[in-house]
């Protein structure tokens, strides 16, 4: 094993203020501390004063924020805190997109700190803002020693990454399959109660934000005989409740808000199908699909130019439909609800795929190797520093 490392992960949100795919990935990466590495997280508050605390054995430094603007915390101290914290680490792991990370790098970080960018997704739209942000994003990518993406499609579809393809590495996310595939006795009893209450239960999980496609899912609910549970919280909650009322499906919709993992598992094990109705490439991977597949659910997803339809594949582990098409979404959901043997075959294939290709242990081994190589490059004078002119 390579020598122990000090790693700082930096992103705009983290637990307990926010849940979601990227906070979950960062939480997994922080488990490298079990190998002796020191892992910490630098983040911003959703709103409120800064604070420092420990969460699940990980130091969390949360910078104060005045609130949110364009889905980004208004945290003017964040870039300065990033620059200061970078002096104490071997690996600065930046999770993109988050422009305040890029501003911190622009302020200057130590030459001996390895910079690894986890490029989770691209900033879509916001053309006016991007005119100002693009130069600092390009500067970060030029300084980066490694750039990690979850799927080749992210590299292929990014004008930012194209000049740096040589230092981009594809590492799919992972989960602990056994954690999602089993319930304890109390959880099993709760799942049975839900199945009795909702014999045609459909579940979705994710932040309540526009690109997740939840309005389209509510329109699809009009065409299905099902009860829909959406697990997550976000800015679109009030609008979704209003739309459900207008469509006449409010009595068949449950918005649970945030749920701890044991409760999420109960809903997944009680359900008949899982739906990821995302409508833009901002949904770059869809980690929740893997969690649902491990729990034994067939998946309905959308034909996005990302990893999404490659995880639960059409006709193999799920059904894939065009985004922004409620009729097609409803048809796929109805097929899984009405043809239980077909749904069971997809579910079994999904469990096998997760165990073989999306395990957390494999994900962590790959990431740690990349971090160690980046550190070695920075500490070897003769080695290239992967610097590229922006």
GROMACS .gro file of C-alpha atoms in nm:
model
  390
    1UNK     CA    1   0.000   0.000   0.000
    2UNK     CA    2   0.123   0.354  -0.081
    3UNK     CA    3   0.204   0.595   0.199
    4UNK     CA    4  -0.080   0.756   0.392
    5UNK     CA    5  -0.229   1.076   0.256
    6UNK     CA    6  -0.406   1.385   0.384
    7UNK     CA    7  -0.709   1.446   0.162
    8UNK     CA    8  -0.946   1.744   0.158
    9UNK     CA    9  -1.274   1.715  -0.031
   10UNK     CA   10  -1.439   2.044  -0.130
   11UNK     CA   11  -1.794   2.091  -0.257
   12UNK     CA   12  -2.081   2.335  -0.223
   13UNK     CA   13  -2.304   2.120   0.001
   14UNK     CA   14  -2.262   1.833   0.241
   15UNK     CA   15  -2.443   1.652   0.517
   16UNK     CA   16  -2.639   1.722   0.729
   17UNK     CA   17  -2.746   2.039   0.545
   18UNK     CA   18  -2.800   1.855   0.218
   19UNK     CA   19  -2.827   1.505   0.079
   20UNK     CA   20  -2.785   1.385  -0.276
   21UNK     CA   21  -2.557   1.191  -0.507
   22UNK     CA   22  -2.242   1.400  -0.468
   23UNK     CA   23  -2.258   1.423  -0.087
   24UNK     CA   24  -2.303   1.045  -0.086
   25UNK     CA   25  -1.995   1.000  -0.308
   26UNK     CA   26  -1.789   1.229  -0.085
   27UNK     CA   27  -1.905   1.037   0.221
   28UNK     CA   28  -1.789   0.714   0.057
   29UNK     CA   29  -1.453   0.862  -0.037
   30UNK     CA   30  -1.402   0.975   0.321
   31UNK     CA   31  -1.407   0.606   0.415
   32UNK     CA   32  -1.050   0.589   0.287
   33UNK     CA   33  -0.966   0.693   0.643
   34UNK     CA   34  -1.014   0.325   0.728
   35UNK     CA   35  -0.683   0.269   0.547
   36UNK     CA   36  -0.515   0.534   0.759
   37UNK     CA   37  -0.560   0.834   0.532
   38UNK     CA   38  -0.679   1.157   0.690
   39UNK     CA   39  -0.995   1.278   0.516
   40UNK     CA   40  -1.176   1.607   0.573
   41UNK     CA   41  -1.454   1.797   0.397
   42UNK     CA   42  -1.475   2.168   0.319
   43UNK     CA   43  -1.823   2.284   0.233
   44UNK     CA   44  -2.064   2.574   0.274
   45UNK     CA   45  -2.377   2.606   0.481
   46UNK     CA   46  -2.707   2.620   0.296
   47UNK     CA   47  -2.766   2.928   0.509
   48UNK     CA   48  -2.623   3.042   0.838
   49UNK     CA   49  -2.304   3.086   1.032
   50UNK     CA   50  -2.001   2.868   0.968
   51UNK     CA   51  -1.927   2.577   1.194
   52UNK     CA   52  -1.681   2.293   1.234
   53UNK     CA   53  -1.788   1.950   1.348
   54UNK     CA   54  -1.726   1.580   1.307
   55UNK     CA   55  -1.967   1.362   1.113
   56UNK     CA   56  -1.920   0.983   1.102
   57UNK     CA   57  -1.557   1.028   1.201
   58UNK     CA   58  -1.485   1.292   0.935
   59UNK     CA   59  -1.387   1.653   1.003
   60UNK     CA   60  -1.632   1.889   0.832
   61UNK     CA   61  -1.550   2.257   0.789
   62UNK     CA   62  -1.869   2.437   0.683
   63UNK     CA   63  -1.822   2.798   0.576
   64UNK     CA   64  -2.099   3.047   0.655
   65UNK     CA   65  -2.347   3.135   0.381
   66UNK     CA   66  -2.604   3.411   0.323
   67UNK     CA   67  -2.828   3.171   0.130
   68UNK     CA   68  -2.847   3.039  -0.226
   69UNK     CA   69  -2.815   3.206  -0.566
   70UNK     CA   70  -2.837   3.006  -0.890
   71UNK     CA   71  -2.813   2.683  -0.688
   72UNK     CA   72  -2.486   2.800  -0.530
   73UNK     CA   73  -2.425   2.912  -0.172
   74UNK     CA   74  -2.340   3.279  -0.123
   75UNK     CA   75  -2.026   3.206   0.077
   76UNK     CA   76  -1.763   3.474   0.004
   77UNK     CA   77  -1.512   3.326   0.249
   78UNK     CA   78  -1.507   2.986   0.082
   79UNK     CA   79  -1.226   3.049  -0.176
   80UNK     CA   80  -1.000   3.196   0.092
   81UNK     CA   81  -1.067   2.904   0.327
   82UNK     CA   82  -0.991   2.661   0.043
   83UNK     CA   83  -0.658   2.826  -0.029
   84UNK     CA   84  -0.565   2.816   0.339
   85UNK     CA   85  -0.670   2.454   0.391
   86UNK     CA   86  -0.484   2.344   0.076
   87UNK     CA   87  -0.154   2.417   0.251
   88UNK     CA   88  -0.214   2.127   0.489
   89UNK     CA   89  -0.302   1.845   0.248
   90UNK     CA   90  -0.143   1.604   0.005
   91UNK     CA   91  -0.453   1.578  -0.214
   92UNK     CA   92  -0.702   1.855  -0.281
   93UNK     CA   93  -1.008   1.677  -0.419
   94UNK     CA   94  -1.243   1.928  -0.579
   95UNK     CA   95  -1.594   1.819  -0.668
   96UNK     CA   96  -1.735   2.000  -0.972
   97UNK     CA   97  -1.941   2.186  -1.059
   98UNK     CA   98  -1.878   2.448  -0.792
   99UNK     CA   99  -1.727   2.779  -0.911
  100UNK     CA  100  -1.610   2.880  -0.563
  101UNK     CA  101  -1.370   2.584  -0.579
  102UNK     CA  102  -1.228   2.729  -0.899
  103UNK     CA  103  -1.192   3.073  -0.744
  104UNK     CA  104  -0.999   2.915  -0.457
  105UNK     CA  105  -0.756   2.753  -0.700
  106UNK     CA  106  -0.720   3.083  -0.885
  107UNK     CA  107  -0.611   3.247  -0.559
  108UNK     CA  108  -0.320   3.002  -0.552
  109UNK     CA  109  -0.260   2.660  -0.400
  110UNK     CA  110   0.077   2.502  -0.308
  111UNK     CA  111   0.275   2.345  -0.591
  112UNK     CA  112   0.330   2.028  -0.389
  113UNK     CA  113  -0.044   1.970  -0.336
  114UNK     CA  114  -0.187   1.720  -0.584
  115UNK     CA  115  -0.508   1.855  -0.736
  116UNK     CA  116  -0.769   1.597  -0.836
  117UNK     CA  117  -1.095   1.717  -0.990
  118UNK     CA  118  -1.401   1.495  -0.959
  119UNK     CA  119  -1.597   1.623  -1.260
  120UNK     CA  120  -1.946   1.503  -1.172
  121UNK     CA  121  -2.134   1.713  -1.426
  122UNK     CA  122  -2.121   2.024  -1.641
  123UNK     CA  123  -2.289   2.355  -1.565
  124UNK     CA  124  -2.569   2.368  -1.822
  125UNK     CA  125  -2.730   2.688  -1.947
  126UNK     CA  126  -2.650   3.013  -1.765
  127UNK     CA  127  -2.464   3.148  -2.070
  128UNK     CA  128  -2.417   3.495  -1.928
  129UNK     CA  129  -2.269   3.367  -1.602
  130UNK     CA  130  -2.049   3.115  -1.783
  131UNK     CA  131  -1.870   3.394  -1.970
  132UNK     CA  132  -1.720   3.494  -1.636
  133UNK     CA  133  -1.680   3.145  -1.490
  134UNK     CA  134  -1.523   2.969  -1.789
  135UNK     CA  135  -1.171   3.117  -1.744
  136UNK     CA  136  -1.140   3.007  -1.379
  137UNK     CA  137  -1.280   2.662  -1.459
  138UNK     CA  138  -1.023   2.621  -1.737
  139UNK     CA  139  -0.749   2.734  -1.499
  140UNK     CA  140  -0.848   2.465  -1.249
  141UNK     CA  141  -0.848   2.194  -1.515
  142UNK     CA  142  -0.507   2.308  -1.639
  143UNK     CA  143  -0.364   2.285  -1.286
  144UNK     CA  144  -0.530   1.949  -1.216
  145UNK     CA  145  -0.309   1.641  -1.194
  146UNK     CA  146  -0.601   1.406  -1.257
  147UNK     CA  147  -0.965   1.452  -1.361
  148UNK     CA  148  -1.206   1.176  -1.260
  149UNK     CA  149  -1.539   1.120  -1.437
  150UNK     CA  150  -1.801   0.853  -1.388
  151UNK     CA  151  -1.850   0.774  -1.757
  152UNK     CA  152  -1.676   0.829  -2.093
  153UNK     CA  153  -1.978   1.025  -2.219
  154UNK     CA  154  -1.888   1.309  -1.981
  155UNK     CA  155  -1.550   1.351  -2.150
  156UNK     CA  156  -1.697   1.317  -2.499
  157UNK     CA  157  -1.962   1.581  -2.434
  158UNK     CA  158  -1.747   1.845  -2.265
  159UNK     CA  159  -1.562   2.127  -2.438
  160UNK     CA  160  -1.393   2.197  -2.103
  161UNK     CA  161  -1.249   1.846  -2.074
  162UNK     CA  162  -1.149   1.797  -2.437
  163UNK     CA  163  -0.805   1.968  -2.403
  164UNK     CA  164  -0.733   1.755  -2.095
  165UNK     CA  165  -0.853   1.415  -2.212
  166UNK     CA  166  -0.510   1.263  -2.147
  167UNK     CA  167  -0.543   1.311  -1.773
  168UNK     CA  168  -0.913   1.215  -1.751
  169UNK     CA  169  -0.990   0.879  -1.593
  170UNK     CA  170  -1.324   0.696  -1.591
  171UNK     CA  171  -1.425   0.547  -1.255
  172UNK     CA  172  -1.792   0.447  -1.211
  173UNK     CA  173  -1.945   0.508  -0.870
  174UNK     CA  174  -2.017   0.220  -0.637
  175UNK     CA  175  -2.228   0.117  -0.341
  176UNK     CA  176  -2.227  -0.158  -0.080
  177UNK     CA  177  -2.469  -0.407  -0.243
  178UNK     CA  178  -2.541  -0.605   0.074
  179UNK     CA  179  -2.642  -0.288   0.257
  180UNK     CA  180  -2.923  -0.221   0.009
  181UNK     CA  181  -3.029  -0.579  -0.063
  182UNK     CA  182  -3.128  -0.677   0.291
  183UNK     CA  183  -3.365  -0.558   0.564
  184UNK     CA  184  -3.376  -0.642   0.932
  185UNK     CA  185  -3.693  -0.791   1.079
  186UNK     CA  186  -3.849  -0.458   1.178
  187UNK     CA  187  -3.776  -0.311   0.836
  188UNK     CA  188  -3.927  -0.617   0.667
  189UNK     CA  189  -4.246  -0.572   0.866
  190UNK     CA  190  -4.269  -0.207   0.767
  191UNK     CA  191  -4.215  -0.297   0.401
  192UNK     CA  192  -4.495  -0.555   0.420
  193UNK     CA  193  -4.731  -0.293   0.563
  194UNK     CA  194  -4.647  -0.057   0.277
  195UNK     CA  195  -4.700  -0.332   0.019
  196UNK     CA  196  -5.042  -0.400   0.167
  197UNK     CA  197  -5.128  -0.030   0.163
  198UNK     CA  198  -4.989   0.034  -0.187
  199UNK     CA  199  -4.987  -0.286  -0.396
  200UNK     CA  200  -4.874  -0.089  -0.705
  201UNK     CA  201  -4.604   0.130  -0.552
  202UNK     CA  202  -4.355   0.329  -0.761
  203UNK     CA  203  -4.059   0.508  -0.601
  204UNK     CA  204  -3.823   0.781  -0.714
  205UNK     CA  205  -3.540   0.944  -0.519
  206UNK     CA  206  -3.358   1.272  -0.575
  207UNK     CA  207  -3.350   1.642  -0.509
  208UNK     CA  208  -3.666   1.827  -0.604
  209UNK     CA  209  -3.505   2.040  -0.873
  210UNK     CA  210  -3.607   2.102  -1.237
  211UNK     CA  211  -3.368   1.868  -1.418
  212UNK     CA  212  -3.496   1.566  -1.225
  213UNK     CA  213  -3.812   1.562  -1.440
  214UNK     CA  214  -4.066   1.524  -1.160
  215UNK     CA  215  -4.337   1.731  -1.335
  216UNK     CA  216  -4.321   1.483  -1.624
  217UNK     CA  217  -4.350   1.198  -1.375
  218UNK     CA  218  -4.663   1.353  -1.224
  219UNK     CA  219  -4.815   1.383  -1.571
  220UNK     CA  220  -4.730   1.014  -1.625
  221UNK     CA  221  -4.900   0.931  -1.296
  222UNK     CA  222  -5.229   1.047  -1.452
  223UNK     CA  223  -5.200   0.753  -1.693
  224UNK     CA  224  -5.109   0.487  -1.438
  225UNK     CA  225  -5.287   0.297  -1.165
  226UNK     CA  226  -5.013   0.344  -0.907
  227UNK     CA  227  -4.908   0.529  -0.595
  228UNK     CA  228  -4.593   0.738  -0.635
  229UNK     CA  229  -4.345   0.811  -0.357
  230UNK     CA  230  -4.071   1.067  -0.419
  231UNK     CA  231  -3.794   1.069  -0.157
  232UNK     CA  232  -3.602   1.394  -0.138
  233UNK     CA  233  -3.631   1.763  -0.073
  234UNK     CA  234  -3.567   2.077  -0.271
  235UNK     CA  235  -3.688   2.405  -0.409
  236UNK     CA  236  -3.961   2.254  -0.633
  237UNK     CA  237  -4.166   2.094  -0.355
  238UNK     CA  238  -4.444   2.353  -0.344
  239UNK     CA  239  -4.470   2.360  -0.724
  240UNK     CA  240  -4.494   1.981  -0.741
  241UNK     CA  241  -4.768   1.970  -0.478
  242UNK     CA  242  -4.962   2.235  -0.670
  243UNK     CA  243  -4.918   2.047  -0.999
  244UNK     CA  244  -5.032   1.720  -0.839
  245UNK     CA  245  -5.347   1.894  -0.718
  246UNK     CA  246  -5.413   2.042  -1.065
  247UNK     CA  247  -5.364   1.703  -1.231
  248UNK     CA  248  -5.589   1.525  -0.982
  249UNK     CA  249  -5.318   1.288  -0.857
  250UNK     CA  250  -5.246   1.442  -0.517
  251UNK     CA  251  -5.413   1.147  -0.342
  252UNK     CA  252  -5.168   0.909  -0.516
  253UNK     CA  253  -4.853   1.107  -0.439
  254UNK     CA  254  -4.633   1.108  -0.129
  255UNK     CA  255  -4.342   1.351  -0.097
  256UNK     CA  256  -4.150   1.221   0.201
  257UNK     CA  257  -3.879   1.487   0.219
  258UNK     CA  258  -3.542   1.371   0.348
  259UNK     CA  259  -3.531   1.017   0.484
  260UNK     CA  260  -3.247   0.835   0.658
  261UNK     CA  261  -3.110   0.538   0.468
  262UNK     CA  262  -3.301   0.266   0.660
  263UNK     CA  263  -3.631   0.434   0.570
  264UNK     CA  264  -3.526   0.472   0.207
  265UNK     CA  265  -3.451   0.100   0.195
  266UNK     CA  266  -3.794   0.015   0.333
  267UNK     CA  267  -3.966   0.207   0.053
  268UNK     CA  268  -3.743   0.048  -0.212
  269UNK     CA  269  -3.816  -0.302  -0.086
  270UNK     CA  270  -4.189  -0.227  -0.072
  271UNK     CA  271  -4.201  -0.088  -0.426
  272UNK     CA  272  -4.267  -0.255  -0.760
  273UNK     CA  273  -4.054  -0.022  -0.972
  274UNK     CA  274  -3.806   0.264  -0.951
  275UNK     CA  275  -3.820   0.566  -1.183
  276UNK     CA  276  -3.544   0.813  -1.271
  277UNK     CA  277  -3.727   1.061  -1.501
  278UNK     CA  278  -3.444   1.314  -1.545
  279UNK     CA  279  -3.469   1.545  -1.845
  280UNK     CA  280  -3.121   1.697  -1.897
  281UNK     CA  281  -2.757   1.592  -1.900
  282UNK     CA  282  -2.721   1.748  -1.555
  283UNK     CA  283  -2.811   1.391  -1.449
  284UNK     CA  284  -2.470   1.255  -1.534
  285UNK     CA  285  -2.488   0.915  -1.363
  286UNK     CA  286  -2.785   0.851  -1.133
  287UNK     CA  287  -2.635   0.672  -0.835
  288UNK     CA  288  -2.985   0.609  -0.702
  289UNK     CA  289  -3.040   0.363  -0.988
  290UNK     CA  290  -2.769   0.139  -0.847
  291UNK     CA  291  -2.922   0.154  -0.499
  292UNK     CA  292  -3.264   0.062  -0.639
  293UNK     CA  293  -3.117  -0.223  -0.847
  294UNK     CA  294  -2.938  -0.361  -0.540
  295UNK     CA  295  -3.271  -0.354  -0.356
  296UNK     CA  296  -3.422  -0.568  -0.631
  297UNK     CA  297  -3.618  -0.316  -0.837
  298UNK     CA  298  -3.652  -0.283  -1.213
  299UNK     CA  299  -3.577   0.071  -1.331
  300UNK     CA  300  -3.736   0.316  -1.570
  301UNK     CA  301  -3.488   0.580  -1.687
  302UNK     CA  302  -3.441   0.816  -1.982
  303UNK     CA  303  -3.230   0.831  -2.298
  304UNK     CA  304  -2.985   1.096  -2.181
  305UNK     CA  305  -2.640   1.140  -2.342
  306UNK     CA  306  -2.481   1.040  -2.011
  307UNK     CA  307  -2.422   0.724  -1.809
  308UNK     CA  308  -2.787   0.708  -1.702
  309UNK     CA  309  -2.918   0.463  -1.968
  310UNK     CA  310  -2.597   0.259  -1.954
  311UNK     CA  311  -2.649   0.157  -1.590
  312UNK     CA  312  -3.000   0.013  -1.605
  313UNK     CA  313  -3.002  -0.091  -1.970
  314UNK     CA  314  -3.315  -0.096  -2.180
  315UNK     CA  315  -3.468  -0.443  -2.178
  316UNK     CA  316  -3.194  -0.582  -1.953
  317UNK     CA  317  -3.220  -0.422  -1.608
  318UNK     CA  318  -3.492  -0.169  -1.690
  319UNK     CA  319  -3.682   0.025  -1.952
  320UNK     CA  320  -3.552   0.345  -2.110
  321UNK     CA  321  -3.774   0.613  -2.263
  322UNK     CA  322  -3.727   0.953  -2.422
  323UNK     CA  323  -3.694   1.238  -2.171
  324UNK     CA  324  -3.982   1.485  -2.145
  325UNK     CA  325  -4.233   1.222  -2.264
  326UNK     CA  326  -4.494   1.150  -1.993
  327UNK     CA  327  -4.685   0.910  -2.218
  328UNK     CA  328  -4.378   0.694  -2.277
  329UNK     CA  329  -4.292   0.714  -1.907
  330UNK     CA  330  -4.640   0.595  -1.814
  331UNK     CA  331  -4.629   0.311  -2.068
  332UNK     CA  332  -4.300   0.182  -1.922
  333UNK     CA  333  -4.425   0.206  -1.564
  334UNK     CA  334  -4.747   0.026  -1.653
  335UNK     CA  335  -4.556  -0.254  -1.823
  336UNK     CA  336  -4.349  -0.318  -1.511
  337UNK     CA  337  -4.657  -0.307  -1.288
  338UNK     CA  338  -4.869  -0.529  -1.513
  339UNK     CA  339  -4.610  -0.787  -1.624
  340UNK     CA  340  -4.461  -0.905  -1.295
  341UNK     CA  341  -4.254  -1.196  -1.442
  342UNK     CA  342  -4.089  -0.953  -1.687
  343UNK     CA  343  -4.023  -0.704  -1.406
  344UNK     CA  344  -3.875  -0.982  -1.191
  345UNK     CA  345  -3.630  -1.079  -1.469
  346UNK     CA  346  -3.511  -0.720  -1.498
  347UNK     CA  347  -3.477  -0.693  -1.121
  348UNK     CA  348  -3.267  -1.010  -1.097
  349UNK     CA  349  -3.038  -0.887  -1.374
  350UNK     CA  350  -3.001  -0.554  -1.194
  351UNK     CA  351  -2.887  -0.717  -0.872
  352UNK     CA  352  -2.628  -0.922  -1.060
  353UNK     CA  353  -2.497  -0.614  -1.243
  354UNK     CA  354  -2.453  -0.413  -0.924
  355UNK     CA  355  -2.261  -0.693  -0.752
  356UNK     CA  356  -2.031  -0.740  -1.052
  357UNK     CA  357  -1.963  -0.382  -1.161
  358UNK     CA  358  -2.069  -0.122  -0.906
  359UNK     CA  359  -1.926  -0.227  -0.571
  360UNK     CA  360  -1.800   0.042  -0.334
  361UNK     CA  361  -1.481  -0.150  -0.254
  362UNK     CA  362  -1.377  -0.148  -0.621
  363UNK     CA  363  -1.464   0.222  -0.650
  364UNK     CA  364  -1.252   0.313  -0.347
  365UNK     CA  365  -0.953   0.106  -0.460
  366UNK     CA  366  -0.952   0.278  -0.796
  367UNK     CA  367  -0.982   0.628  -0.648
  368UNK     CA  368  -0.708   0.573  -0.391
  369UNK     CA  369  -0.472   0.452  -0.662
  370UNK     CA  370  -0.539   0.768  -0.863
  371UNK     CA  371  -0.479   0.990  -0.560
  372UNK     CA  372  -0.151   0.812  -0.482
  373UNK     CA  373  -0.030   0.846  -0.842
  374UNK     CA  374  -0.113   1.217  -0.842
  375UNK     CA  375   0.082   1.269  -0.519
  376UNK     CA  376   0.378   1.076  -0.658
  377UNK     CA  377   0.382   1.291  -0.971
  378UNK     CA  378   0.386   1.609  -0.765
  379UNK     CA  379   0.672   1.482  -0.551
  380UNK     CA  380   0.891   1.357  -0.837
  381UNK     CA  381   1.079   1.655  -0.984
  382UNK     CA  382   1.140   1.487  -1.318
  383UNK     CA  383   0.777   1.383  -1.360
  384UNK     CA  384   0.538   1.600  -1.563
  385UNK     CA  385   0.301   1.808  -1.352
  386UNK     CA  386   0.017   1.776  -1.606
  387UNK     CA  387   0.016   2.152  -1.645
  388UNK     CA  388  -0.169   2.279  -1.951
  389UNK     CA  389  -0.206   2.632  -2.072
  390UNK     CA  390  -0.557   2.759  -2.034
   0.00000   0.00000   0.00000
